[in-house]
CSV table of C-alpha atoms in Angstrom, one decimal:
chain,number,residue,atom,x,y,z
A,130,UNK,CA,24.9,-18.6,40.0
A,131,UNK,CA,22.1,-17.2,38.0
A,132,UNK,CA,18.7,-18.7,37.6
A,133,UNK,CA,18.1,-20.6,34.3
A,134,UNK,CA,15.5,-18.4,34.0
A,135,UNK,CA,17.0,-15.1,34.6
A,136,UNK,CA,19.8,-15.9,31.9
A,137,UNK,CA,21.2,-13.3,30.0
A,138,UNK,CA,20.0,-12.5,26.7
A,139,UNK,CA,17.6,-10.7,24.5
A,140,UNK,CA,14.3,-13.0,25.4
A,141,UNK,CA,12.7,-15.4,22.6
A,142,UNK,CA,10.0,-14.8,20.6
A,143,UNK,CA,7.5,-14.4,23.4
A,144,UNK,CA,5.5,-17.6,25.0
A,145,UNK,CA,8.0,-20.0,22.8
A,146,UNK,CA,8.3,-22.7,23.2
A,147,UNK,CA,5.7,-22.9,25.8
A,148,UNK,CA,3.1,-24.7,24.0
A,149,UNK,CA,-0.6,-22.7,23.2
A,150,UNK,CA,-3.1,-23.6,25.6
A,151,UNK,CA,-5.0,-27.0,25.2
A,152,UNK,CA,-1.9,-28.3,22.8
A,153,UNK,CA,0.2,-31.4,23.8
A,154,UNK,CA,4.0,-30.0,25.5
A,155,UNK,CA,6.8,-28.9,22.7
A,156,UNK,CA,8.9,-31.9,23.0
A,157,UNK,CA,13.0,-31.9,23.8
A,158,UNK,CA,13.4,-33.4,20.1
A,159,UNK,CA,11.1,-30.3,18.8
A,160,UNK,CA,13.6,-27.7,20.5
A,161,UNK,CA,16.2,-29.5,18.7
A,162,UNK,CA,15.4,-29.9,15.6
A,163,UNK,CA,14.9,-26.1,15.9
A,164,UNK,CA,18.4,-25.8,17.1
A,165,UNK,CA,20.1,-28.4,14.5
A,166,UNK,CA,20.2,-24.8,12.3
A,167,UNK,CA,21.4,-22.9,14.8
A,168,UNK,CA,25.3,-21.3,13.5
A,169,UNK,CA,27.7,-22.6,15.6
A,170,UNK,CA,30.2,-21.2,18.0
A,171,UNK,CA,33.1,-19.2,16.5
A,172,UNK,CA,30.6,-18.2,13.5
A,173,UNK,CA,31.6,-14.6,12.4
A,174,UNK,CA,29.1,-12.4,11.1
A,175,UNK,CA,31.2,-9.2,10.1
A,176,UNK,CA,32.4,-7.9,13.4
A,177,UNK,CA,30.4,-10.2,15.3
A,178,UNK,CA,31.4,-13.8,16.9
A,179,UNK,CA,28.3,-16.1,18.0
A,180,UNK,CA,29.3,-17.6,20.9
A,181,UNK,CA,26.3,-19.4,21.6
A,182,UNK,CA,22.5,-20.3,21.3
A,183,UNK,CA,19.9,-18.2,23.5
A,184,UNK,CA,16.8,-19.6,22.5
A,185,UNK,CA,15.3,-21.1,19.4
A,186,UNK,CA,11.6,-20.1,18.2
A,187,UNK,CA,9.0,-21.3,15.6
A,188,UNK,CA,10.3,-17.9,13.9
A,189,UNK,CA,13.6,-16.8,14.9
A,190,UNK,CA,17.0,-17.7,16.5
A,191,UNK,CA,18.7,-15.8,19.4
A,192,UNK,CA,22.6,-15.9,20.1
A,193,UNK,CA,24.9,-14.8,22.5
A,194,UNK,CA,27.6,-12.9,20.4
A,195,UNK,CA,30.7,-10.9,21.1
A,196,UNK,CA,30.6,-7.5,19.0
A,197,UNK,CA,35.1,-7.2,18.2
A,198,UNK,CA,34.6,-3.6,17.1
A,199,UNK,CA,32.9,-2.1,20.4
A,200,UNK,CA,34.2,-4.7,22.6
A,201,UNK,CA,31.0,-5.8,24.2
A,202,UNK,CA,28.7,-8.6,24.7
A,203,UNK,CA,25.6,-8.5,22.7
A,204,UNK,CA,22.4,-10.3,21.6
A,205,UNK,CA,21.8,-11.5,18.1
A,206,UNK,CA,18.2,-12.4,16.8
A,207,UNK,CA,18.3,-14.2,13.0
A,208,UNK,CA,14.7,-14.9,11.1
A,209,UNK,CA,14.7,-18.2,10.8
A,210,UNK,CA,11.3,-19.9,10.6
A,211,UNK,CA,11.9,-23.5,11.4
A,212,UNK,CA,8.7,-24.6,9.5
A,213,UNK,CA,9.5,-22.7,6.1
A,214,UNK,CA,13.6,-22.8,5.8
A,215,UNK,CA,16.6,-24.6,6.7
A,216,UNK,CA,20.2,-24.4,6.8
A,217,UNK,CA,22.7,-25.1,4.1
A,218,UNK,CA,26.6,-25.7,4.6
A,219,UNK,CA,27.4,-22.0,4.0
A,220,UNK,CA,25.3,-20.1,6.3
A,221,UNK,CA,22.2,-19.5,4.1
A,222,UNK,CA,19.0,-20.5,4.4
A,223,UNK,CA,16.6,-22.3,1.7
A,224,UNK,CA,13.4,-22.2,1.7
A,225,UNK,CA,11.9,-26.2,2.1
A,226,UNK,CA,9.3,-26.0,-0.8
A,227,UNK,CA,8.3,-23.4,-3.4
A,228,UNK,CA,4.8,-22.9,-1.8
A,229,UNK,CA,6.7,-21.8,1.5
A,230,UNK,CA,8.5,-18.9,-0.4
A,231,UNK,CA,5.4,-16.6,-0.2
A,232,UNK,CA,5.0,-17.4,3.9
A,233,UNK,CA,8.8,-16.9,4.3
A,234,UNK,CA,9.2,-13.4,2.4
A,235,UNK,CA,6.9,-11.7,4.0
A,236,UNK,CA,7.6,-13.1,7.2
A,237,UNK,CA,11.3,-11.6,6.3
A,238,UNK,CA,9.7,-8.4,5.1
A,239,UNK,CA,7.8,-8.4,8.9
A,240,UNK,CA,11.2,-8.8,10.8
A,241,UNK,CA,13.3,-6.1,8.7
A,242,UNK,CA,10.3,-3.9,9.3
A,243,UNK,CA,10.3,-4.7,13.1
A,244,UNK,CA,14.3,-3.7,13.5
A,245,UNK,CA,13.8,-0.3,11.3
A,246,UNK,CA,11.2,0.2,14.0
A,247,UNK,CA,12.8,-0.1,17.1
A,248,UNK,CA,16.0,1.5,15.2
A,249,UNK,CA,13.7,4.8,15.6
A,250,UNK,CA,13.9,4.7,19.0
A,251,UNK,CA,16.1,5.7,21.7
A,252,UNK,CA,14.5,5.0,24.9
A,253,UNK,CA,15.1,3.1,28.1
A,254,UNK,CA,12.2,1.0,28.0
A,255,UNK,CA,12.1,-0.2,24.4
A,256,UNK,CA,14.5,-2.9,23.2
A,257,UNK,CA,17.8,-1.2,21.2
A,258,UNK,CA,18.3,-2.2,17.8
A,259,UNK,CA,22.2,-1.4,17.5
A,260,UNK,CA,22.5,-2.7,13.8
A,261,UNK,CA,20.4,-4.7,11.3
A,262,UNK,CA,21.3,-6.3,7.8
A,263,UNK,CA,20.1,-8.7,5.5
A,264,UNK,CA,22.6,-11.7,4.2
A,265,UNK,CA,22.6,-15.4,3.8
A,266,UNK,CA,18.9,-15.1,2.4
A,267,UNK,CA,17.7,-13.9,6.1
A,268,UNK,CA,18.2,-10.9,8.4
A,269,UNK,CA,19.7,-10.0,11.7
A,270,UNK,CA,19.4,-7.8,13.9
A,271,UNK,CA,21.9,-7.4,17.1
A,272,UNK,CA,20.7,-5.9,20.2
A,273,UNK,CA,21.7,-5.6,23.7
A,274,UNK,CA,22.1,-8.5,26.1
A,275,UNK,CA,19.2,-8.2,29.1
A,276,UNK,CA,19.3,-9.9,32.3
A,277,UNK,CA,16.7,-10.4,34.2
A,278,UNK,CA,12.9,-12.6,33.3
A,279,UNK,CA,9.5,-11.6,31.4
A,280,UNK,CA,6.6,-10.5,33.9
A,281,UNK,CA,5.1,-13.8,33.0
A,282,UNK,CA,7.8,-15.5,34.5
A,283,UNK,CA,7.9,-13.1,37.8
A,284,UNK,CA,4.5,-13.9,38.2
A,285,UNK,CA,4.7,-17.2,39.0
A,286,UNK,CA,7.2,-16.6,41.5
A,287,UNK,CA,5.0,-14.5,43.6
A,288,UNK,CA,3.5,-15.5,46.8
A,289,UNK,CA,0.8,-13.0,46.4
A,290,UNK,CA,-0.4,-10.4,43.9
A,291,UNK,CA,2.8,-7.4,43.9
A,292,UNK,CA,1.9,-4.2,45.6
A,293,UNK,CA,0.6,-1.1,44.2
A,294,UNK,CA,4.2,0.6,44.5
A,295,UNK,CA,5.8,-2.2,42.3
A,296,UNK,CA,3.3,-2.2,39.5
A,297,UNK,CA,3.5,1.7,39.3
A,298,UNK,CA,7.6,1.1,38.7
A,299,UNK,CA,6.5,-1.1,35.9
A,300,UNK,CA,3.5,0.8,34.7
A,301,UNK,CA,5.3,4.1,34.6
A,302,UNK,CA,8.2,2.1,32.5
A,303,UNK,CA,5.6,0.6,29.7
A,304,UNK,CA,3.8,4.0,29.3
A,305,UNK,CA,7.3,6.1,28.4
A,306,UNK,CA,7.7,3.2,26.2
A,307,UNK,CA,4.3,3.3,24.5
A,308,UNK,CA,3.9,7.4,24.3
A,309,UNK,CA,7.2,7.2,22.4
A,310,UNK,CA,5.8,4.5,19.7
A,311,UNK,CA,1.9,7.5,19.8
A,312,UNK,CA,4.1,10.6,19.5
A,313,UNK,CA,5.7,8.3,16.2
A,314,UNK,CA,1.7,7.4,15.2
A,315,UNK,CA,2.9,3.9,16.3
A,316,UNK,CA,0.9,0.9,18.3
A,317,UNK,CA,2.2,-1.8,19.8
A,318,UNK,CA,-0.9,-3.9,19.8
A,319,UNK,CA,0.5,-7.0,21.3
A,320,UNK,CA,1.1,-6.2,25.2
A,321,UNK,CA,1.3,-9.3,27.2
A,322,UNK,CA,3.3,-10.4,30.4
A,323,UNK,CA,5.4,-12.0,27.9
A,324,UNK,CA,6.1,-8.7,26.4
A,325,UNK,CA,7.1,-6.8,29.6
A,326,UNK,CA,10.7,-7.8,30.6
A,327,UNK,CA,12.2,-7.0,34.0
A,328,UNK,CA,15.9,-6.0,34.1
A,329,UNK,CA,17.6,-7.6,36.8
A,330,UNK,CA,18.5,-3.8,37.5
A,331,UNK,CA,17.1,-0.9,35.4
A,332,UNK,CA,13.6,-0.1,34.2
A,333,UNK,CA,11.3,-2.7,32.2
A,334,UNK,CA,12.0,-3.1,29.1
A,335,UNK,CA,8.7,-3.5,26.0
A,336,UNK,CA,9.7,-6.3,24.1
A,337,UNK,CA,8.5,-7.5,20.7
A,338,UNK,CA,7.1,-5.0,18.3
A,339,UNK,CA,6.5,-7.6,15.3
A,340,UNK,CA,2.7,-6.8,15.8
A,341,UNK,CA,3.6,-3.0,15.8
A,342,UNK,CA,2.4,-1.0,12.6
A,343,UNK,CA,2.4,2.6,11.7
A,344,UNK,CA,-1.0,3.6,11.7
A,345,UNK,CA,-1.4,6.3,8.8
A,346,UNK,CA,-4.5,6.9,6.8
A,347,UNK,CA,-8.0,5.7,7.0
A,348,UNK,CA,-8.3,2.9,9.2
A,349,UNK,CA,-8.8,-0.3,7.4
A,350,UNK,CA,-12.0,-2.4,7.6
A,351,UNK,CA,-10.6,-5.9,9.7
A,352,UNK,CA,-12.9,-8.1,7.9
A,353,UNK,CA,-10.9,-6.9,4.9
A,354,UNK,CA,-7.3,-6.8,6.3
A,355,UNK,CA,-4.7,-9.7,6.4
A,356,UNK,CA,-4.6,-12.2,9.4
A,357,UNK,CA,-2.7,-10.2,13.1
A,358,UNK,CA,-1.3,-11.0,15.6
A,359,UNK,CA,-2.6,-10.3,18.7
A,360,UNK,CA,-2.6,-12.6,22.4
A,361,UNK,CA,-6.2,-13.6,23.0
A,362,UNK,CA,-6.4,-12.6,27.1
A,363,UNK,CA,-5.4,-9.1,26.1
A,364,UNK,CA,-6.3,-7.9,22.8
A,365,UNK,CA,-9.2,-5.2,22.7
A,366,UNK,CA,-12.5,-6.1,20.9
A,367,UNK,CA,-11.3,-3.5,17.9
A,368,UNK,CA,-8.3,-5.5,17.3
A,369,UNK,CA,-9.9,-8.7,15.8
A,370,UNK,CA,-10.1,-9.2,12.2
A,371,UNK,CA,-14.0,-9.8,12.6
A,372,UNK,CA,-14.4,-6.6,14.6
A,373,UNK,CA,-16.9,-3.9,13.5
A,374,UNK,CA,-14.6,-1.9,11.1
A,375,UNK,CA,-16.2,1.3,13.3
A,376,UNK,CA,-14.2,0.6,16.1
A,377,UNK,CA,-11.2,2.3,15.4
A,378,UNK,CA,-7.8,1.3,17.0
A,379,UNK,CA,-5.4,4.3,18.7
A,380,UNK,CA,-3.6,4.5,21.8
A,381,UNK,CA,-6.8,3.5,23.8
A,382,UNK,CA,-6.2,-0.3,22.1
A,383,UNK,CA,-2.7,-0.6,23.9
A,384,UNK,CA,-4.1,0.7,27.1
A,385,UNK,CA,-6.9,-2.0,27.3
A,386,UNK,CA,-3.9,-4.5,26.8
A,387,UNK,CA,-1.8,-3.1,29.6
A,388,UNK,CA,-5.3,-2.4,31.8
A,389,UNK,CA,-5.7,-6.7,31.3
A,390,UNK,CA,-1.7,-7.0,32.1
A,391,UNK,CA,-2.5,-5.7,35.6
A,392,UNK,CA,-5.9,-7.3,36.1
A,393,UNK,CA,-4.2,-10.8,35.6
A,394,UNK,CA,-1.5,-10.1,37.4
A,395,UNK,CA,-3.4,-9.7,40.5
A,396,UNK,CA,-6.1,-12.6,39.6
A,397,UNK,CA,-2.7,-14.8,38.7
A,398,UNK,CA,-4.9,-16.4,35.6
A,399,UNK,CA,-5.3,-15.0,32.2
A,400,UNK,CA,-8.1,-12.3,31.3
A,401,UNK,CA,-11.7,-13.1,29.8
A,402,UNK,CA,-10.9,-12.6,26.4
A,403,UNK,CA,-12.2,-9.5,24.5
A,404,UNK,CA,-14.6,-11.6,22.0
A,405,UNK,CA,-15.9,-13.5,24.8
A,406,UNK,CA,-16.7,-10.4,26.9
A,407,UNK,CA,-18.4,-8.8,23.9
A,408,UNK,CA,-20.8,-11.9,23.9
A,409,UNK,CA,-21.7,-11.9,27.3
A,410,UNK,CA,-19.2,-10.2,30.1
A,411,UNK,CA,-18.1,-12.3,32.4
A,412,UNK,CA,-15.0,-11.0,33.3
A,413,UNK,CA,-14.5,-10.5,36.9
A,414,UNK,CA,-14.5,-6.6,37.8
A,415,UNK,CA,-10.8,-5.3,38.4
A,416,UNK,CA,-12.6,-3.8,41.5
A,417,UNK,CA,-13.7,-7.6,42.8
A,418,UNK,CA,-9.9,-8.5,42.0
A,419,UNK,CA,-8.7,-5.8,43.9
A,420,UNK,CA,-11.1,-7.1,46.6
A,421,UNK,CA,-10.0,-10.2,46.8
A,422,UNK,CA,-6.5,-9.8,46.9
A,423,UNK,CA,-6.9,-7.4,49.5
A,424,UNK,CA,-9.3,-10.0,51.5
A,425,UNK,CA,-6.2,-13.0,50.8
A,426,UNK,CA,-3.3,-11.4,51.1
A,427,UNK,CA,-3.4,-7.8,52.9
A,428,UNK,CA,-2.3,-5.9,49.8
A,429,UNK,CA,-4.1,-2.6,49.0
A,430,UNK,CA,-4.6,-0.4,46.1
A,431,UNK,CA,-5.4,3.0,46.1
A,432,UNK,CA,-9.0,4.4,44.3
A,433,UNK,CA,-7.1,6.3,41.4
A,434,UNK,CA,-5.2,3.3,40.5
A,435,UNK,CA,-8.2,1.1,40.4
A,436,UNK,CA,-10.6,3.4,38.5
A,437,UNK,CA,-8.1,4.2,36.2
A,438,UNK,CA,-7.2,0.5,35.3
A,439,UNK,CA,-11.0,-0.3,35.5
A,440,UNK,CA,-11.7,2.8,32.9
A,441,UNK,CA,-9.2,1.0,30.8
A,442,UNK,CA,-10.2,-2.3,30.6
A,443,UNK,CA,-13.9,-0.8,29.4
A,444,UNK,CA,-15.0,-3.3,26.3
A,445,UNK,CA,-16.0,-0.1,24.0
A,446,UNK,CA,-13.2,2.1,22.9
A,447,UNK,CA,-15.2,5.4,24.0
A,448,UNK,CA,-15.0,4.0,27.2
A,449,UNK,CA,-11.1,4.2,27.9
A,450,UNK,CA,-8.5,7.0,28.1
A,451,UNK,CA,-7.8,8.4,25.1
A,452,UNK,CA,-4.1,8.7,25.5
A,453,UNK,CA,-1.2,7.8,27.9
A,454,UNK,CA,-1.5,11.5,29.8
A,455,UNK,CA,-4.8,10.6,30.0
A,456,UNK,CA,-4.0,7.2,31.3
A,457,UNK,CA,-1.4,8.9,33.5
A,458,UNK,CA,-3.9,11.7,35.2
A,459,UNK,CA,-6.5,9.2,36.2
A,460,UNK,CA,-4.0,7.0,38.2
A,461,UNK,CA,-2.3,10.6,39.5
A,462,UNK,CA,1.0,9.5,38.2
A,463,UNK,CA,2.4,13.1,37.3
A,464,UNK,CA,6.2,11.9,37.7
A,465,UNK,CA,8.1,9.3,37.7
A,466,UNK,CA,8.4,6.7,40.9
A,467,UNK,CA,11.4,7.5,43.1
A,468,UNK,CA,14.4,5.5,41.8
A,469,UNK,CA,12.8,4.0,38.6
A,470,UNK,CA,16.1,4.2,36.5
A,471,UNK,CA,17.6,1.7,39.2
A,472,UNK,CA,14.4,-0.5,39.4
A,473,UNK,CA,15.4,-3.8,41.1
A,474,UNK,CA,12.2,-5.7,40.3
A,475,UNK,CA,13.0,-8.4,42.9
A,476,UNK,CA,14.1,-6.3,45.9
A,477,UNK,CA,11.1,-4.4,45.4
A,478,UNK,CA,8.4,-7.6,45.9
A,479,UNK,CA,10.1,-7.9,49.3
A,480,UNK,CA,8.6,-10.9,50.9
A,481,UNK,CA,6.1,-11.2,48.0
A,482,UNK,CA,9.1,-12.8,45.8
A,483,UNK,CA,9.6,-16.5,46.4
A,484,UNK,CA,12.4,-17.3,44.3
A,485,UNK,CA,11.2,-20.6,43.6
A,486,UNK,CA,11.2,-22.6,40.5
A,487,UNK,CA,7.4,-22.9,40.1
A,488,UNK,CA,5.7,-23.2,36.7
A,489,UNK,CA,3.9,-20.5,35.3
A,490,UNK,CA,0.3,-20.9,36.6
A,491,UNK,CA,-2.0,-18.4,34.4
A,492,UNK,CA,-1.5,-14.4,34.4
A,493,UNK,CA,-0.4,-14.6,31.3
A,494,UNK,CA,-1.4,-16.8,28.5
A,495,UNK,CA,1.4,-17.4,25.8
A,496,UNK,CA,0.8,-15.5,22.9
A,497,UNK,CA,-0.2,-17.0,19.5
A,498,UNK,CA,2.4,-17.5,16.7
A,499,UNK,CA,2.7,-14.7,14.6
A,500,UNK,CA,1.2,-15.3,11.0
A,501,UNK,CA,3.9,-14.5,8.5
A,502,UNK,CA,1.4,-12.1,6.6
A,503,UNK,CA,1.1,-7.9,7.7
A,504,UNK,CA,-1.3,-7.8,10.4
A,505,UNK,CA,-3.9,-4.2,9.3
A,506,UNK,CA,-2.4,-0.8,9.5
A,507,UNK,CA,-4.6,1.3,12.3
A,508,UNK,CA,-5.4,5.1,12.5
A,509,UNK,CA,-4.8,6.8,15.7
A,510,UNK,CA,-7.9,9.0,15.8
A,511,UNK,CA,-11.5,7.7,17.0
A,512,UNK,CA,-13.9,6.7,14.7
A,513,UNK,CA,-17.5,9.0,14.9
């Protein structure tokens, strides 16, 4: 029988509805209010038959659906913000008050732009986007159905930090991922353990690219730029709207973001965040991590893999890699690990993996909510 937390399914909106730090827990009545809207069973959307409810977010709605045409099984994700729009009797949503509408077009606007995105891609590591329309005064998009948990989630089920071996299956997966969205001028710009998704069997997969922009053009000053989206433990210092508008985003961004990924996956607790760090650093060296978990538990990590993810949790952008191949060189990563296409993310923790139903405690703090508004576009090329 599979774990409740391993069901199948595209996964929510990441971190919902886990609570943000230092708020009170999302109550039972709060997850169903959200899913009073949900469509019921038997609900056709063209080809497609919802059979049931995945998830329910603060911004969207996931279904298990049946796709008649291909004969398959396949995920369904509808924008529905709970806080802006309900249902009415005939499948559409209204918006709850006049001063909502702004909020809940652009919020629209961010989602259809989201599924055009991943609609550009074709690779094993990014979530599919098999079809995406607008109706009912919302939007879907239909995707396929994962198995398997977010790193977040595997984390906490760890009896110890995973070994080297493991996080190069999952490192090598991410970085195809990301150099596809560079070679397309694209960033992520919201990597978090909540963000990395591991397939019961099959590579990782990079979820959520609602924080993703094009990056074209001048770079645009943060202090004048609409409100992000980013998750606090892993953002780099060029990514907040306050930042100095000479500190340019690129590649190098995502890479301090995956460089904190690792770091608090082997500390088990979330980074020092990037603000905090610019005021006075007191992040704990990844080389003191490394240290200690050697020291605790046994487990070793080679040189190249700790300079490199060392280089790229540097708080200045000059610091880091400038690229994935970059990235890629300084860890001496020059193919891919044996058997990554048939990664089985469990059989390859060995006695690391507990299995147990434990809580998430830290390596991964949940991500904030996504304002409605466009976070800043971003130019991949360094500012001089």
């Amino acid at each position: 029988m599979m774990d409740p937390d391993t069901e199948a399914g595209l996964p929510l909106p990441p971190g919902d509805p886990q609570p943000m730090p230092g708020t009170p827990p999302l109550s039972s009545a709060s997850v169903a209010d959200r899913r009073a809207d949900a469509l019921p069973p038997g609900t056709r959307l063209g080809e497609f038959e919802v059979l049931s409810v995945l998830g329910a977010g603060g911004f969207g709605m996931v279904y298990r659906a049946f796709d008649h045409s291909l004969l398959r099984p396949v995920a369904i994700k509808e924008y529905l913000p709970a806080a802006l729009a309900h249902r009415t009797g005939d499948q559409s949503l209204w918006v709850r008050s006049s001063s909502d509408e702004p909020s809940f077009q652009a919020g629209l606007a961010s989602f259809v732009e989201e599924a055009r995105l991943l609609a550009q891609f074709d690779h094993p590591s990014l979530a599919k986007v098999f079809r995406f329309w607008e109706a009912h005064q919302t939007a879907y998009m239909v995707m396929p159905l994962y198995e398997g948990m977010t790193l977040k989630q595997a984390r906490a089920r760890m009896t110890a930090p995973p070994p080297e071996a493991w996080l190069r299956h999952v490192l090598w997966a991410v970085l195809g991922a990301l150099r596809e969205l560079h070679g397309a001028h694209i960033l992520h710009r919201d990597i978090s353990p909540d963000n990395i998704f591991l397939q019961d069997r099959g590579p990782p997969v990079l979820l959520d690219l609602g924080a993703a922009r094009k990056a074209m053009g001048r770079s645009i000053s943060s202090r004048h730029a609409p409100a992000t989206v980013l998750t606090a433990s892993y953002a780099p210092i060029e990514q907040y709207p306050r930042a100095d508008s000479d500190l340019a985003q690129g590649p190098w961004s995502d890479l301090y973001a995956l460089g904190a990924v690792v770091h608090g996956c082997l500390s088990n607790a979330s980074p020092l965040p990037a603000t905090r760090r610019a005021v006075r650093d007191r992040m704990v060296p990844f080389a003191q991590v490394v240290r200690t978990a050697r020291r605790e538990s046994g487990t070793h990590y080679s040189p190249a893999f700790v300079a490199a993810v060392s280089q790229a949790l540097a708080l200045r952008p000059e610091d880091r890699p400038e690229s994935i191949d970059e990235f890629l060189r300084a860890m001496e990563m020059t193919e891919a690990p044996e058997g990554a296409g048939l990664f089985e993310f469990r059989a390859a923790l060995g006695p690391v993996w507990s299995g147990s139903d434990a809580d998430p405690a830290g390596g991964g703090e949940a991500p904030q909510t996504p304002t409605p508004a466009a976070p800043p576009q971003a130019e991949i090329g360094r500012a001089h």
